[in-house]
């Protein structure tokens, strides 16, 4: 991925550091750490902080496809990991607060042992509590062609690497939950056929609307909350202690995906697009109806049966998804209803 434009002093300092070799950036690394400490202490909304969320997104990107012209040796540079952890701690605290608010009065079972079926029931109950604005219904009934393109731009930050953050959990699991996650991920990656990978299907949808399908092409265009949604996945996937959260994240994703994707597909059909564009959404209507049972019972449920103390983190991961999705949906809908763009920068019109 190319290095994005800076959004403030933190990303400016980070990109200055990354332009050098790790063994030549000592002074700049110290400055970066001090700057990060000041910035996270001074922000009033870390989830919506453009500079912080972009910096964290790029730090995580070193563990995925990397950044153009940046040495791979930065990936595990201890001083840079220190900076990432400095930002992660308040970010996680803000996510936990948002997740707690999203869950409302939802209560955990008041006993230690809980079966996998009971875990699934808890997660389905949590999903049913989601009362946030319905972006999928707006897309189905009202979204203009330009708003559909914006919708895809927001989603592209994750969908063009769909499944990758959850795959980090595979070596952190064993037995039943590991097998369940591998089964889900095999479908996400197209069952061995690259043209059927969900990321490839989404890229085809983007091309159908005249958008650039290269990963990271629109990072500059999306706001902090879109980046925060992806950073949540990376935070939970890359930290073993949060293996419960990443399974809860995937479970609630699957449990709340089938019907919205039906609406999304209908929104594109309303504008005259055919299967070449809607295949991505139509695929998820069917696949996620199956995945929700596997993710809820065998993945998240199997994990909690094996490690009961992880139930709270499973629910944190699930509730955090709901909180950020609700915030992003509210941003898109309020922007569109006001006749404004939901993006930071304009996306060129389709050729």
Coordinates of C-alpha atoms in Angstrom, one line a residue, residues 159-163 184-190 193-205 254 279-280 283-284 287-288 291:
X159 CA -13.1 -5.6 2.2
X160 CA -10.1 -5.6 -0.1
X161 CA -8.3 -7.6 2.6
X162 CA -11.4 -9.3 3.9
X163 CA -10.8 -12.1 6.5
X184 CA -15.2 -20.0 7.8
X185 CA -12.0 -18.6 6.5
X186 CA -11.8 -21.2 3.7
X187 CA -15.0 -19.9 2.4
X188 CA -13.9 -16.3 2.8
X189 CA -10.8 -17.1 0.7
X190 CA -12.8 -18.7 -2.1
X193 CA -10.2 -20.4 -6.1
X194 CA -8.7 -16.9 -6.2
X195 CA -11.5 -15.5 -8.4
X196 CA -14.0 -16.5 -5.7
X197 CA -12.2 -14.9 -2.8
X198 CA -14.5 -12.4 -1.2
X199 CA -12.0 -9.6 -1.5
X200 CA -11.8 -10.4 -5.3
X201 CA -15.7 -10.3 -5.5
X202 CA -15.7 -6.9 -3.8
X203 CA -13.0 -5.6 -6.1
X204 CA -15.2 -6.6 -9.0
X205 CA -18.1 -4.7 -7.5
X254 CA -21.6 -13.2 10.6
X279 CA -22.5 -11.0 -6.6
X280 CA -20.4 -9.9 -3.6
X283 CA -22.7 -14.4 -1.9
X284 CA -22.8 -13.1 1.7
X287 CA -22.7 -17.8 3.1
X288 CA -23.2 -15.8 6.3
X291 CA -21.4 -19.0 9.0

